[in-house]
CSV table of C-alpha atoms and ligand atoms in Angstrom, one decimal:
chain,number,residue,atom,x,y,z
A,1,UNK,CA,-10.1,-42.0,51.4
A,2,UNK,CA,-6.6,-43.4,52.2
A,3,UNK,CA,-3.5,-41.0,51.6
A,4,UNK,CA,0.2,-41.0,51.4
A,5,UNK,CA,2.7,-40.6,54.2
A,6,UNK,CA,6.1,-38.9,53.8
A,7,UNK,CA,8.6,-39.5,56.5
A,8,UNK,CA,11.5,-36.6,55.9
A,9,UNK,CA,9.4,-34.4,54.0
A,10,UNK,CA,11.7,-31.4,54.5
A,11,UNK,CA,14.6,-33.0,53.2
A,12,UNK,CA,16.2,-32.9,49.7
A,13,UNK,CA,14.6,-36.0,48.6
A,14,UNK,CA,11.5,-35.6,50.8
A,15,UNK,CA,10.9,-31.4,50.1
A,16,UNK,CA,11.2,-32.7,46.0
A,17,UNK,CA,9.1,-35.6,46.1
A,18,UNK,CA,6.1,-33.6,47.9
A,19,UNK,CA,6.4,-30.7,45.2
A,20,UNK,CA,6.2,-33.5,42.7
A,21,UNK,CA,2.8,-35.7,43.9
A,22,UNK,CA,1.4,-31.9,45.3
A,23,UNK,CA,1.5,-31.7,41.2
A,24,UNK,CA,0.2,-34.9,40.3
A,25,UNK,CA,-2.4,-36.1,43.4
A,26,UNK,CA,-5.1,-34.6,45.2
A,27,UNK,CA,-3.7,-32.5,47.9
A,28,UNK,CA,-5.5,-34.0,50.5
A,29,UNK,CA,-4.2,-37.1,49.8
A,30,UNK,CA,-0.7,-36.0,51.5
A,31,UNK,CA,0.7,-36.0,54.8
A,32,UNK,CA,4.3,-34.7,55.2
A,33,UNK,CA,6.1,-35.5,58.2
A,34,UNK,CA,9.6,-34.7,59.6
A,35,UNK,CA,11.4,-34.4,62.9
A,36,UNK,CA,11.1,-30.2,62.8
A,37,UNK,CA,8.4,-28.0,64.1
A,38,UNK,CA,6.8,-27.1,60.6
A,39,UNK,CA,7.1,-27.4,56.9
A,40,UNK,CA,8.0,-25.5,54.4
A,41,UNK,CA,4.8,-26.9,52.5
A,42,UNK,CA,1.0,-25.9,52.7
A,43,UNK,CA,0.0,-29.5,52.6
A,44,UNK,CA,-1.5,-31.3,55.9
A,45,UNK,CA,1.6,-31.8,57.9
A,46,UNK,CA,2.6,-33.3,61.6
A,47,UNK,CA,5.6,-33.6,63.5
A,48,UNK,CA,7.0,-36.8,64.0
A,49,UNK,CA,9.7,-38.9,65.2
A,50,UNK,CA,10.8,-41.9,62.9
A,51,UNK,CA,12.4,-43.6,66.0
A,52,UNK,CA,8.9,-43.8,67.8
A,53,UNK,CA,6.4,-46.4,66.4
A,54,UNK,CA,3.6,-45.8,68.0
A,55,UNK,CA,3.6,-42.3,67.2
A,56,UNK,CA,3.8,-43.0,63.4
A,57,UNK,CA,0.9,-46.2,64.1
A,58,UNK,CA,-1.3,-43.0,65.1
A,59,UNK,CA,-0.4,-41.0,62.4
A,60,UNK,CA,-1.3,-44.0,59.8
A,61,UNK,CA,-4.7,-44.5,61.5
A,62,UNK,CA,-5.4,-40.9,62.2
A,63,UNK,CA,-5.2,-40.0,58.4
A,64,UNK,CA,-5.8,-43.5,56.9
A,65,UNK,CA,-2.5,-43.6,55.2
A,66,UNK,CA,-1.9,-46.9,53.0
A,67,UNK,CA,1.4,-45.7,51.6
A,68,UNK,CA,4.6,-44.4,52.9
A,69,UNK,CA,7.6,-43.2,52.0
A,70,UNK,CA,10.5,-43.2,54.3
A,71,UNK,CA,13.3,-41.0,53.5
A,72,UNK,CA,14.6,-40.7,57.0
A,73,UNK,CA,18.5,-41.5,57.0
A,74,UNK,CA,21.7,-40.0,58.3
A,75,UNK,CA,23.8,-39.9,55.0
A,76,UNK,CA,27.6,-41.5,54.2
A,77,UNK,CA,30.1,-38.4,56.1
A,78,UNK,CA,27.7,-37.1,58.6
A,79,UNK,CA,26.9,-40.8,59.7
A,80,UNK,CA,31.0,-41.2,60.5
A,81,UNK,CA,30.8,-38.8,63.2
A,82,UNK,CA,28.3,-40.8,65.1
A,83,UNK,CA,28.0,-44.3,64.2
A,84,UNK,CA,25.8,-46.2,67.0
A,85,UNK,CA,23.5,-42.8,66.5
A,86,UNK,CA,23.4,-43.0,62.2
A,87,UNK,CA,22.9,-47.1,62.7
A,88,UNK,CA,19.7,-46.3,65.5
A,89,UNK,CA,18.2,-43.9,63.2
A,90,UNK,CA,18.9,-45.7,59.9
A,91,UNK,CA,17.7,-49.0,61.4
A,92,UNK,CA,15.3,-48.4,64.0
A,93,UNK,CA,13.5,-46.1,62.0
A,94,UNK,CA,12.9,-48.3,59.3
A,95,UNK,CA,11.5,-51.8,61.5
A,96,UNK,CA,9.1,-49.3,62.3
A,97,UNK,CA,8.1,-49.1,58.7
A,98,UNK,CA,8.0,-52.6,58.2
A,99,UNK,CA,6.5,-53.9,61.4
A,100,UNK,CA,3.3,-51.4,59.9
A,101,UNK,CA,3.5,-53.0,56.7
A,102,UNK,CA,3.6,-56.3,58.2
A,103,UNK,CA,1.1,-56.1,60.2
A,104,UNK,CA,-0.8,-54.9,57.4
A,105,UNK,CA,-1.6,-51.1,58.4
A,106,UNK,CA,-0.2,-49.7,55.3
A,107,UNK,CA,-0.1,-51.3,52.0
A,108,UNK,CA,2.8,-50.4,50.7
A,109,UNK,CA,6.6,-48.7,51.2
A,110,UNK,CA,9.4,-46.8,49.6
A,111,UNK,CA,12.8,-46.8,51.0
A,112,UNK,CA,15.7,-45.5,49.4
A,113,UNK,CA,18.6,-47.1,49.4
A,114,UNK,CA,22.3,-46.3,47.9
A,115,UNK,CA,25.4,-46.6,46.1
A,116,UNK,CA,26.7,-46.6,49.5
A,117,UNK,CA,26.0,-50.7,49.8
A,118,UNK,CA,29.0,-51.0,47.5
A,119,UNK,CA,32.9,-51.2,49.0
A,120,UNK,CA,36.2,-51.4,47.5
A,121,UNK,CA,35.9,-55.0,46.7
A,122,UNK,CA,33.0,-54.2,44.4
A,123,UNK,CA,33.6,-53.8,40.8
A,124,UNK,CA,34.5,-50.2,39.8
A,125,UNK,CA,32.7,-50.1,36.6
A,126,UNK,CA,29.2,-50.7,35.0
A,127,UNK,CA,28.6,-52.1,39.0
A,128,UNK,CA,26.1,-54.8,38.7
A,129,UNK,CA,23.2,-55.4,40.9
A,130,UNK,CA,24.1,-58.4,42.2
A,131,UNK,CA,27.9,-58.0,43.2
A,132,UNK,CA,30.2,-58.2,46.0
A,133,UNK,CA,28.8,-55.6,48.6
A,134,UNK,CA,31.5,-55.0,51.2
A,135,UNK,CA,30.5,-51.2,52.5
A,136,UNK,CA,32.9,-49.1,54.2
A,137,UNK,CA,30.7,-47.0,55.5
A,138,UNK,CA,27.7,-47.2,58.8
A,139,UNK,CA,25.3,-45.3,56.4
A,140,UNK,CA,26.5,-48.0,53.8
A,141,UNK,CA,26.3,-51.4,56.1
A,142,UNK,CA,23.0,-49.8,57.8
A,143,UNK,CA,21.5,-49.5,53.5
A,144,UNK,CA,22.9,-52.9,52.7
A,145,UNK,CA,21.4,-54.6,56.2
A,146,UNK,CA,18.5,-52.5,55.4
A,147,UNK,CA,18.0,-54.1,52.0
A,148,UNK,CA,18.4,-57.6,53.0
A,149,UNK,CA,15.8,-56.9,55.7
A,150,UNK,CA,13.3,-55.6,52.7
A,151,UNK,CA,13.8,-58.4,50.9
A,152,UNK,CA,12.9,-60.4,54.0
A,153,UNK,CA,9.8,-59.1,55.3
A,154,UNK,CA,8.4,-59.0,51.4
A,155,UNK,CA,9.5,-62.5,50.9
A,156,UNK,CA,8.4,-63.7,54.5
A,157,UNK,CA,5.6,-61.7,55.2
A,158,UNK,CA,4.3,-60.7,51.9
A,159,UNK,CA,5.0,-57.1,52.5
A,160,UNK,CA,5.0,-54.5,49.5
A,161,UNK,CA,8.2,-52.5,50.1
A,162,UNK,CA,10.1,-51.4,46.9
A,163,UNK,CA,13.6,-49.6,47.0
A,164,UNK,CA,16.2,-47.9,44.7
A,165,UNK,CA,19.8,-47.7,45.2
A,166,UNK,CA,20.3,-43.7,44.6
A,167,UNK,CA,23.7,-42.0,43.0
A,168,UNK,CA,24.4,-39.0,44.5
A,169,UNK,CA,21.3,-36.5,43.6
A,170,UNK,CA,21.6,-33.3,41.9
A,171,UNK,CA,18.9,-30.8,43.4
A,172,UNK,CA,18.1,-27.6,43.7
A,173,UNK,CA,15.2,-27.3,46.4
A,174,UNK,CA,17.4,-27.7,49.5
A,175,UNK,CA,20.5,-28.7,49.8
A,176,UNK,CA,21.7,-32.5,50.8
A,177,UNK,CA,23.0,-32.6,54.6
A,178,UNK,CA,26.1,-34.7,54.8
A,179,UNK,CA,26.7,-36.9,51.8
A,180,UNK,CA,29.8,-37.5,50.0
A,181,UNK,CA,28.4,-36.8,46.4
A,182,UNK,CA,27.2,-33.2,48.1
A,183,UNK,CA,29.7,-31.2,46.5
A,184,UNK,CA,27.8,-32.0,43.2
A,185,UNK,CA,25.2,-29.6,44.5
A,186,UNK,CA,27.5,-27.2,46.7
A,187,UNK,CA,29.4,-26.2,43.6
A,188,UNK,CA,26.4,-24.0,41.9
A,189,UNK,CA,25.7,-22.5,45.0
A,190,UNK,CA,29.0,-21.2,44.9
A,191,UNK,CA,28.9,-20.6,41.5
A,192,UNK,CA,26.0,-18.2,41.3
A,193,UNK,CA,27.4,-16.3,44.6
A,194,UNK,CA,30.6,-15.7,42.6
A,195,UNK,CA,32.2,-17.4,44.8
A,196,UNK,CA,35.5,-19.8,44.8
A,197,UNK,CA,34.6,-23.2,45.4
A,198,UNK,CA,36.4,-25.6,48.0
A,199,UNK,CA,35.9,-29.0,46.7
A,200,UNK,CA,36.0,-31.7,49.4
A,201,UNK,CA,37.0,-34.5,46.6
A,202,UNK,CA,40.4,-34.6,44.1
A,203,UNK,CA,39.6,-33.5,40.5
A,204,UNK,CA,39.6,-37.0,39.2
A,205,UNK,CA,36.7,-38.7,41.6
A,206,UNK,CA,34.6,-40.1,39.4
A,207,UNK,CA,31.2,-40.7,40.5
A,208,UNK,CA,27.6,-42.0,39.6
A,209,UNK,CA,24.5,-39.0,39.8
A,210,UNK,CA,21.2,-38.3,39.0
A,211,UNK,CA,19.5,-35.0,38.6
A,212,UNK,CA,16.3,-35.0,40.8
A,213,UNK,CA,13.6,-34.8,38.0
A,214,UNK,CA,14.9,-38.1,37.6
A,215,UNK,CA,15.0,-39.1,41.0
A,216,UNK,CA,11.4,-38.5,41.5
A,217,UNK,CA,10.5,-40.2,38.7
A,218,UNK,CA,11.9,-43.4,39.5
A,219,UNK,CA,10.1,-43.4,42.4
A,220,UNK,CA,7.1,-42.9,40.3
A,221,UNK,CA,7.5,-45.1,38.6
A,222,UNK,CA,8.6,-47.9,40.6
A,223,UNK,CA,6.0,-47.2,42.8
A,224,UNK,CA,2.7,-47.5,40.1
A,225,UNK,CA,4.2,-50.9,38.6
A,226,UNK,CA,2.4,-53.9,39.1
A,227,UNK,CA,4.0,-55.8,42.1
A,228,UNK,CA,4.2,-59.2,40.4
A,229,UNK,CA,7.0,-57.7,37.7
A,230,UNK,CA,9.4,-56.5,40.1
A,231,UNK,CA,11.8,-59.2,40.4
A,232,UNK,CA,14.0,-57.6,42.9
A,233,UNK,CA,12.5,-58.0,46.3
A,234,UNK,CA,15.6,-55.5,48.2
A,235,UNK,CA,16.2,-52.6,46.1
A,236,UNK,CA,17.1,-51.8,42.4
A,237,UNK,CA,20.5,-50.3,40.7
A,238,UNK,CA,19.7,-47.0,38.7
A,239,UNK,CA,21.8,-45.2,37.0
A,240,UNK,CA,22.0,-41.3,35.9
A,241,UNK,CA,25.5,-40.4,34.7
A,242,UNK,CA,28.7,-40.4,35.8
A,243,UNK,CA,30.8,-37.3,36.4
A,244,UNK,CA,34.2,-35.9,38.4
A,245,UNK,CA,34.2,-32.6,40.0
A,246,UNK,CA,36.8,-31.2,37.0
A,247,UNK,CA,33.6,-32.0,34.6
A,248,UNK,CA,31.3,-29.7,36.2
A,249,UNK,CA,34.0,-27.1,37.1
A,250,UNK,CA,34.9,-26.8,33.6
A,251,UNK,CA,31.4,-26.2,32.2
A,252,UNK,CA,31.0,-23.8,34.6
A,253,UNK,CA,34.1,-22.4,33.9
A,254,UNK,CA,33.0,-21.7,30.3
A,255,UNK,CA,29.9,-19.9,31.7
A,256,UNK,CA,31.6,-17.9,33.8
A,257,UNK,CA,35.5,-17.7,33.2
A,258,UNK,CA,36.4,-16.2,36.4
A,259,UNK,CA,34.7,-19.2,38.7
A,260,UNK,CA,37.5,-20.7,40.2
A,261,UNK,CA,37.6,-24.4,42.4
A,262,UNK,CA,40.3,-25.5,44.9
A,263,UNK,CA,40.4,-29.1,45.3
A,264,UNK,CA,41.4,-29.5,48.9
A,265,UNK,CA,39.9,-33.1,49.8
A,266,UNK,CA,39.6,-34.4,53.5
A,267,UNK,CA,37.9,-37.9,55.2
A,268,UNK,CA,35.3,-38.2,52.3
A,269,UNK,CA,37.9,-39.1,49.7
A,270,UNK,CA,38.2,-42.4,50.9
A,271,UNK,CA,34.3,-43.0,51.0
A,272,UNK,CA,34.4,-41.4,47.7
A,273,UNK,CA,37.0,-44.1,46.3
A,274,UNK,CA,35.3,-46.8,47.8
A,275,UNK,CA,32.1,-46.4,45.5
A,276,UNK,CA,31.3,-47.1,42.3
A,277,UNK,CA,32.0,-45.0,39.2
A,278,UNK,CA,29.1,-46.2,37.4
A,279,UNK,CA,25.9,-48.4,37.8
A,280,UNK,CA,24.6,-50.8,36.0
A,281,UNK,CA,20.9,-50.5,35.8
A,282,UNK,CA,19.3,-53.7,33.8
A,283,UNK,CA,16.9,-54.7,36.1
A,284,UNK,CA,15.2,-51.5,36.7
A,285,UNK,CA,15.3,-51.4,33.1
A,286,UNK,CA,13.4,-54.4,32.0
A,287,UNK,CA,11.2,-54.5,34.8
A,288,UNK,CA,9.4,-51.1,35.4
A,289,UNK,CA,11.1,-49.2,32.2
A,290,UNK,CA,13.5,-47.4,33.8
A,291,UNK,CA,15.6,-45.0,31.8
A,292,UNK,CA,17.1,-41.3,33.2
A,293,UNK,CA,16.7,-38.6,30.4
A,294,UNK,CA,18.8,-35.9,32.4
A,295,UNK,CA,22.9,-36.0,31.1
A,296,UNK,CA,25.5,-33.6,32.6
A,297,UNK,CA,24.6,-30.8,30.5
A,298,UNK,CA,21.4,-30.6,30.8
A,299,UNK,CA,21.5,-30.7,34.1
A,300,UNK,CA,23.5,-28.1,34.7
A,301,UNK,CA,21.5,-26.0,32.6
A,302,UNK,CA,18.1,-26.8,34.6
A,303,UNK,CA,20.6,-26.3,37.8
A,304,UNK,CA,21.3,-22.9,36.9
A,305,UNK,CA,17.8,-21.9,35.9
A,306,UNK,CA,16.2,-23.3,39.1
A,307,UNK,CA,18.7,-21.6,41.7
A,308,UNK,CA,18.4,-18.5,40.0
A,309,UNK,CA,14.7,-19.0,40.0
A,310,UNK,CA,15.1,-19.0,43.7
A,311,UNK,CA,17.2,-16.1,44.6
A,312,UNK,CA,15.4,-13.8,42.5
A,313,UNK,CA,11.9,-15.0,44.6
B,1,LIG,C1,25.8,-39.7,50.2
B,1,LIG,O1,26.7,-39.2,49.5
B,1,LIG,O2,25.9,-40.2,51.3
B,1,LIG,C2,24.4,-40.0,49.5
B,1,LIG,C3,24.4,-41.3,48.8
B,1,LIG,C4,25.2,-41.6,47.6
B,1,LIG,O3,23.7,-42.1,49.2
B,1,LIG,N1,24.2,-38.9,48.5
């Protein structure tokens, strides 16, 4: 029987992703993995270090895993504190994947990628998959290198890796660890602790998000299509919706009049302004039927309903 490896299992992406195929797979078809002691998960689960490739090598033979999914990354603000560390981790950890896949011990990858490949020099609307990608950021230069380096093992090697660029994601499981688009997620917590928010970003930052449910289904997806119509080799645009912090405040606000925000925005503003404000997600569209179903509102609704789901267990 050959299984499934997730790499970051306890993160938001990871902890979402494992509750999702838990749902939708035979249990014992999933290994979660992560650099902490123990999971948060009863599924089969061993400690592991995405910088050490022989250590994952044992992992893939010891469980017969054909398919993994790295979600391993220091994100866009954390990553500015400690470049050469975010571009080891971000980079290293990822050859590791792809030296397994091309020497043909697992079958297949996922790798997320991210709005983050984008710069100032890209354009600021309806961004297209194919335009100037001048990233500010390490976490962005370290996704963009690490896209052209997908691309080239699939093309040179035949490998099966498949990517998406995420927006910022909207969760409720755990919550992100230094992104820019985290505020998107801070601000219910505050919310449902009646407490004022500080928002990291100005009022008027618009940028593009997804709500998790859709997340995970892109990956899906993306994952069960047939190889031969993915024309992208690197890693696909997607594309939730597009919102500013004054969007969700104010719906809040109508909820619960006496929620209050204070914009006070620091180093992330400038990441912020260098990304796109929304995506434009054609090829995704045409060649694996991509298409979000969560807006704004509803995700705020499904927002509230899962945190409070949460507390009260
Ligand atoms: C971040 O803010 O760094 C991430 C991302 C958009 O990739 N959420």
């Amino acid at each position: 029987m050959s299984r499934i490896l997730i790499i970051g299992s306890e993160g938001q992406l990871g902890s979402e992703l494992s509750s999702f195929l838990s749902k939708n797979i035979e249990h014992d078809k999933i290994v979660l993995s992560d650099i902490r002691n123990n999971s948060s998960s009863d599924l089969t689960y061993q400690k592991l270090d995405a910088l050490n490739y022989d250590e994952i090598k044992k992992t893939v033979l010891k469980y017969n895993i054909s398919e993994i999914y790295h979600l391993v990354a220091i994100l866009s603000a954390k990553g500015e504190q400690n470049p050469m560390k975010t571009w080891d981790l971000n980079m290293n950890s990822l050859f590791n994947i792809l030296e397994l896949a091309k020497n043909k011990f697992i079958k297949k990858v996922f790798w997320p990628s991210s709005i983050s490949v984008f710069g100032e020099t890209s354009p600021k609307n309806n961004t297209n998959q194919f335009s100037v990608m001048e990233p500010s950021t390490v976490y962005g230069i370290s996704k963009l290198a690490g896209e052209r380096w997908c691309e080239y093992y699939n093309q040179r090697y035949n490998t099966d890796i498949r990517s998406i660029r995420f927006p910022g994601i909207i969760s409720s499981n755990t919550l992100p660890g230094g992104g820019t688009t985290d505020y998107a997620v801070e601000i219910f917590y505050s919310f449902l602790n009646n407490k004022d928010y500080k928002c990291f970003l100005n009022k008027e930052t618009i940028l593009p998000m997804i709500y998790i449910d859709d997340a995970i289904n892109s990956i899906f997806n993306l994952m069960k299509e047939n190889k031969k119509k993915l024309s992208i080799k690197s890693s696909y645009n997607i594309s939730g919706f597009s919102i500013n912090p004054s969007m969700i405040f104010e719906k809040l606000n109508k909820i619960n009049e006496s929620f209050k925000i204070i914009y006070e925005p620091d180093y992330r503003q400038k990441i912020a302004d260098s990304w796109p404000n929304s995506i434009n997600d054609e090829y995704a569209k045409r060649d694996w039927n991509w298409m979000a179903e969560f807006d704004l509102d509803r995700t705020i609704d499904i927002m509230i309903k899962r945190l409070k789901t949460k507390y009260n267990d």
